[in-house]
Coordinates of C-alpha atoms and ligand atoms in Angstrom, one line a residue:
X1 CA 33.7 0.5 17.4
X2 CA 33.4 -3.3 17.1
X3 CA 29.9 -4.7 17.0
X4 CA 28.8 -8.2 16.3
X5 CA 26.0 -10.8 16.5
X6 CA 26.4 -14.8 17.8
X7 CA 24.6 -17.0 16.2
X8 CA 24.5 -20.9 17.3
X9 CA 22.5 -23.8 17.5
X10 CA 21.9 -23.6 22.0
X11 CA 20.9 -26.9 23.6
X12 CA 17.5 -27.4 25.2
X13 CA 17.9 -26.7 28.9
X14 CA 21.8 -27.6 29.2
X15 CA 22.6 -24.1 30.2
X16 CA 26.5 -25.0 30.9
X17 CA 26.9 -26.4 27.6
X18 CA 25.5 -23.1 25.7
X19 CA 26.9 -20.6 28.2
X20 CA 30.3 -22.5 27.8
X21 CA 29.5 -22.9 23.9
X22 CA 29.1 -19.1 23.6
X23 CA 32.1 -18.5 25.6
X24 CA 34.8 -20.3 23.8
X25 CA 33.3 -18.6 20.4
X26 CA 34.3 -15.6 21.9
X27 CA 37.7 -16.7 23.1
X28 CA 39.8 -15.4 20.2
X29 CA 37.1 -12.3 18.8
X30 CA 37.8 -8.9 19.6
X31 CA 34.9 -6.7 20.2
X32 CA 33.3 -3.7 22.0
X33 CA 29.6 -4.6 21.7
X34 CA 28.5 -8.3 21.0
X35 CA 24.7 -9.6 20.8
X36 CA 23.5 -13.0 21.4
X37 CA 20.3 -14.8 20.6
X38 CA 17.1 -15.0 22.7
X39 CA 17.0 -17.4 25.2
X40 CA 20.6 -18.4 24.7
X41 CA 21.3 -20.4 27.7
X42 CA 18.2 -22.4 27.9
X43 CA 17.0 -22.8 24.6
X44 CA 13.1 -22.0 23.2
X45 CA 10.4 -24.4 23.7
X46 CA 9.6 -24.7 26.8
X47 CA 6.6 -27.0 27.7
X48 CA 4.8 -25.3 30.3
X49 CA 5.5 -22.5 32.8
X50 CA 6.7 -24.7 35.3
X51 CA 9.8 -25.9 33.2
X52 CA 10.8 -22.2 32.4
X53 CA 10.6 -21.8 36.3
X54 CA 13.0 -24.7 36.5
X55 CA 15.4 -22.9 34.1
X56 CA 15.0 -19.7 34.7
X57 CA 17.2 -17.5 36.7
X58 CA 18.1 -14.4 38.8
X59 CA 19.7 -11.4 37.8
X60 CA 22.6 -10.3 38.8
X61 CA 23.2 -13.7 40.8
X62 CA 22.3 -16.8 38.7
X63 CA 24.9 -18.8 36.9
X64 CA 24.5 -17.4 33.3
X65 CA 24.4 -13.5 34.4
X66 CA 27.9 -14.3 36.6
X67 CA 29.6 -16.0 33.6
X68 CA 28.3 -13.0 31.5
X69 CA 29.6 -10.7 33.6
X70 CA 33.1 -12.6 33.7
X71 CA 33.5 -12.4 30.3
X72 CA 32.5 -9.1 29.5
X73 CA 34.9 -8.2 31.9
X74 CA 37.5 -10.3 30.7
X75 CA 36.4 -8.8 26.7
X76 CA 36.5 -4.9 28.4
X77 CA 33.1 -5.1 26.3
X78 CA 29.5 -5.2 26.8
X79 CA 26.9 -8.3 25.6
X80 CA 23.4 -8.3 25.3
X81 CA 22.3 -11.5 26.0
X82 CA 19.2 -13.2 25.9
X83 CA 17.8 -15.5 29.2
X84 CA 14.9 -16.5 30.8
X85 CA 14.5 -14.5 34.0
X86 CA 12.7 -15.0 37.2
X87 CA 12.0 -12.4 39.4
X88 CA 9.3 -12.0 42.4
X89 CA 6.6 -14.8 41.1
X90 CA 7.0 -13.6 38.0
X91 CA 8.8 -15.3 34.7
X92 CA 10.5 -12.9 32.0
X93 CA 11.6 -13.5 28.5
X94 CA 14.5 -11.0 29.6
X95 CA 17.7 -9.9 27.8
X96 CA 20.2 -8.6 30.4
X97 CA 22.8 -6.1 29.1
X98 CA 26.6 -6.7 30.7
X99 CA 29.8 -4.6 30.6
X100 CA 33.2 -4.5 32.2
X101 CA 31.3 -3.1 35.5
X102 CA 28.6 -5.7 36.0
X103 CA 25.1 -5.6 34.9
X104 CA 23.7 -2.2 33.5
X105 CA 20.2 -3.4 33.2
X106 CA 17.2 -5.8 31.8
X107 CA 15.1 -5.5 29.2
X108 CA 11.9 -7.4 29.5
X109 CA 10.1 -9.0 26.0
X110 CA 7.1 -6.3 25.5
X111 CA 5.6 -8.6 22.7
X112 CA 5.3 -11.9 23.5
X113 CA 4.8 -14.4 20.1
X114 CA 2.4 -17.4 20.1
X115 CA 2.6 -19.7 23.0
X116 CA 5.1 -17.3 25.2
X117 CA 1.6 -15.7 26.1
X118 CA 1.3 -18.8 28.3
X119 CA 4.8 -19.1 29.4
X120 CA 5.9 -16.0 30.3
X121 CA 4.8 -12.5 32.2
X122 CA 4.8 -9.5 29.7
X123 CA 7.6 -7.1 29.7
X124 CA 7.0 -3.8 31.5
X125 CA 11.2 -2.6 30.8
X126 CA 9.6 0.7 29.1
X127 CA 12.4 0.7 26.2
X128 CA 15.5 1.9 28.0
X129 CA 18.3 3.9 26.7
X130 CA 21.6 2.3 28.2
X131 CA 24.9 4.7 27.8
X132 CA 28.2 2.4 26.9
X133 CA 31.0 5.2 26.4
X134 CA 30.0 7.7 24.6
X135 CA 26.9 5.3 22.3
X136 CA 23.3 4.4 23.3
X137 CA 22.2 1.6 22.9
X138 CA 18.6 0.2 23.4
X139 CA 17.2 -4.1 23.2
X140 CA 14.5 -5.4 21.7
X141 CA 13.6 -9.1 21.7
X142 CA 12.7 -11.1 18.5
X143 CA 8.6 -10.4 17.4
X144 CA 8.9 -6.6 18.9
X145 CA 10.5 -5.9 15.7
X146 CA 6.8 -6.3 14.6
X147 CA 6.0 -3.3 16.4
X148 CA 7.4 -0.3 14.7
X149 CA 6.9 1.5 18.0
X150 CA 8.9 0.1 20.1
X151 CA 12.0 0.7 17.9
X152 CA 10.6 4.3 17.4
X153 CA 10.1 4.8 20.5
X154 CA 13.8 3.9 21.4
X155 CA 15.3 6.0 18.5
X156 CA 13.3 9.1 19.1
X157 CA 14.8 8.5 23.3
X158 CA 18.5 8.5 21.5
X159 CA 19.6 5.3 20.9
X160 CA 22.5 4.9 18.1
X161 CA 21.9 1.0 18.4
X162 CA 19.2 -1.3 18.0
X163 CA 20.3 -4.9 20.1
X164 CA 18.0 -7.7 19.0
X165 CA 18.4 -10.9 20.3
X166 CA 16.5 -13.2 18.3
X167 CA 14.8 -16.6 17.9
X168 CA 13.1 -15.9 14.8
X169 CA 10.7 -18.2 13.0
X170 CA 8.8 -16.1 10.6
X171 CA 10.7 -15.5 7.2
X172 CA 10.2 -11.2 7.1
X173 CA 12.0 -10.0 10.6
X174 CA 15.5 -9.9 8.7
X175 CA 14.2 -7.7 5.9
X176 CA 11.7 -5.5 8.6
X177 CA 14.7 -4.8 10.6
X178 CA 16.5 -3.4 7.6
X179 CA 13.4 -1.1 7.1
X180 CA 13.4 -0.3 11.7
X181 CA 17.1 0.8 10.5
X182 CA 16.5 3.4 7.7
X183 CA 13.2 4.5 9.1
X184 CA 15.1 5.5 12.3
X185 CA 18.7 6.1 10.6
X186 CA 20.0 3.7 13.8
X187 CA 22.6 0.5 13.4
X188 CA 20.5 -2.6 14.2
X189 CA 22.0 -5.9 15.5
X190 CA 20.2 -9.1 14.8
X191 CA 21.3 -12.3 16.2
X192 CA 19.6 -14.6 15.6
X193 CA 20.0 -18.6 16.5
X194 CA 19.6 -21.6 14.2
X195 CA 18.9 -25.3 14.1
X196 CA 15.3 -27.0 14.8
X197 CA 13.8 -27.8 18.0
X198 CA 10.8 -30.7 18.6
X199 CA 9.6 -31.2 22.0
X200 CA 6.0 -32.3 23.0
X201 CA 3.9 -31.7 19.6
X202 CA 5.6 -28.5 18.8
X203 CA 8.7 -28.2 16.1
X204 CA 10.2 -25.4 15.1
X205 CA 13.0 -24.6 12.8
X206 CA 14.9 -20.9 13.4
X207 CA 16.0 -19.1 10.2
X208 CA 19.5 -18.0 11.1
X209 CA 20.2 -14.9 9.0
X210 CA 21.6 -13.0 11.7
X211 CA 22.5 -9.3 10.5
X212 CA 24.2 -5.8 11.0
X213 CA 22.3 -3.3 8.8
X214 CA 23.6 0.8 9.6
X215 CA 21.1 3.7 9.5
X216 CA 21.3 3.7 5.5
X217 CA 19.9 0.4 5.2
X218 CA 23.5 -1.0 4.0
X219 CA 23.9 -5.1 5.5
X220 CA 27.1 -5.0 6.7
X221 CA 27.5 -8.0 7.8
X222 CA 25.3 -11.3 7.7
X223 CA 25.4 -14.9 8.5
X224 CA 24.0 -18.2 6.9
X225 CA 20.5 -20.2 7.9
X226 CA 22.3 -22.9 9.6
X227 CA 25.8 -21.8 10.6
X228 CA 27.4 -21.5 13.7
X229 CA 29.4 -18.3 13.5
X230 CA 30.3 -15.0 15.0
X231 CA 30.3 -12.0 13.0
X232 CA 31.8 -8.6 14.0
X233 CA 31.9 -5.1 11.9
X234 CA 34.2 -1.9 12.5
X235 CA 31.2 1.1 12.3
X236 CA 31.2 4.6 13.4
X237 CA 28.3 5.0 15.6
X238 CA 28.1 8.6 15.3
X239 CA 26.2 7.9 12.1
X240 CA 23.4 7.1 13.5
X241 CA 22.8 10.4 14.9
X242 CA 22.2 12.2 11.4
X243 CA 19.2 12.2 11.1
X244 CA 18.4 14.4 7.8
X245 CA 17.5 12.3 4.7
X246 CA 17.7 15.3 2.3
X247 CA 18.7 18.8 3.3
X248 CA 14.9 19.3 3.7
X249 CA 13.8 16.1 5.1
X250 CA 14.5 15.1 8.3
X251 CA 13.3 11.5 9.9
X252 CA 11.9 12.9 13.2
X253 CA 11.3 16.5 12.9
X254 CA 9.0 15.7 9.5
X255 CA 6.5 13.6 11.8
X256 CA 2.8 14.7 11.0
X257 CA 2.0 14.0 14.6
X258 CA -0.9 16.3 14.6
X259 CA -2.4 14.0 11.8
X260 CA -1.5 11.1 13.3
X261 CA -4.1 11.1 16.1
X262 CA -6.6 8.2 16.0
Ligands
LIG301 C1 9.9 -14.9 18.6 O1 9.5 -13.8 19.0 N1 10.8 -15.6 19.3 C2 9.5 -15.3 17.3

């Protein structure tokens, strides 16, 4: 199975020229499973609330799902894509997962960083399990990886593969996400986005680094801190479902979860 990251430098709010960035990238790349960054089509820092209204969109039918969709079809692959998502009054930091069929579903960021508290509605996606063939995949968005949880939560419910769209800013995510991997013995996808954005009194530069780490902690594959590239990586996913560290020592069953109680 092929499975990559995208990572690019998107535009503030020119959602055609990232949708259409991301697209020809992927003209000539064969894959089965492709991740892109948070927010691709719109970009981070938003202002206020009202200009991630004015960018945000519907899913299935806004512009950026529908291009999504074409090309996943046109791939015979699925994407997990990061986008800003409206949806009755309410404003999502949302990645929506695509295949050859259409959408399968949306995840919705459960840990919002800094200044999306203001900006957006948290998630309430309850860490899905979405079946591609015969692999599992499960999304989380950027800071979750902060939350060991919420990638245990999605390994213990099956997943082989960890999607993580990403606009990261802090400089541990890369090496925490190697640690979500072996704790869980699951692949993880990072992609992450680079370049710096200033707008109002806010700047921030994104760290790149995008990544493929497998359930032994092995990088597979990883990208600079400023380049535009796609990388992709032939795994076996069944890996991820051995889940014995020694003959003795197995990742879940091991749990002390009568000592964890608080
Ligand atoms: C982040 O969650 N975008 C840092």
């Amino acid at each position: 199975m092929k499975i990559g990251f995208l990572q690019f430098n998107p535009v503030f709010g020119n959602v055609e020229y990232n949708v259409g960035k991301v697209v020809s990238m992927l003209k000539d790349v064969d894959f089965d499973l492709m991740v892109l960054p948070e927010l691709f089509n719109t970009g981070y820092l938003f202002l206020d609330r009202n200009e991630v209204e004015r960018l945000a969109e519907e899913v299935p039918d806004g512009y950026t799902c529908r291009r999504l969709v074409n090309l996943a079809h046109e791939k015979n692959a699925f994407i997990v894509a990061g986008i800003a998502e409206k949806c009755c009054g309410k404003l999502f930091n949302s990645a929506v997962i695509v295949g050859p069929r259409g959408v399968l579903g949306i995840y919705r960021k459960a840990h919002l960083f800094s200044r999306e508290k203001l900006l957006f509605d948290k998630g309430d996606s309850n860490f899905e399990v979405y079946d591609i063939g015969s692999v599992k995949i499960g999304v989380l968005i950027c800071f979750d990886w902060c939350f060991p949880e919420a990638s245990r939560t999605l390994a213990l419910r099956g997943v082989d593969i960890i999607c993580h769209p990403s606009n990261l800013v802090l400089p541990y995510a890369q090496i925490a996400m190697r640690v979500r991997a072996i704790e869980n013995r699951v692949y993880t996808i990072t992609a992450n986005r680079v370049g710096v954005e200033e707008r109002g009194n806010e700047r921030l530069k994104f760290t790149g680094l995008s990544q493929i780490v497998n359930p032994k902690m092995e990088v597979l594959c990883s990208a600079g801190v400023d380049d535009e590239v796609v990388g992709v990586v032939d795994v076996d996913p069944l890996m991820a479902r051995d889940k014995w560290i020694t003959p003795y020592n197995h990742v879940f069953n091991d749990r002390r979860v009568d000592l964890y109680r608080l």
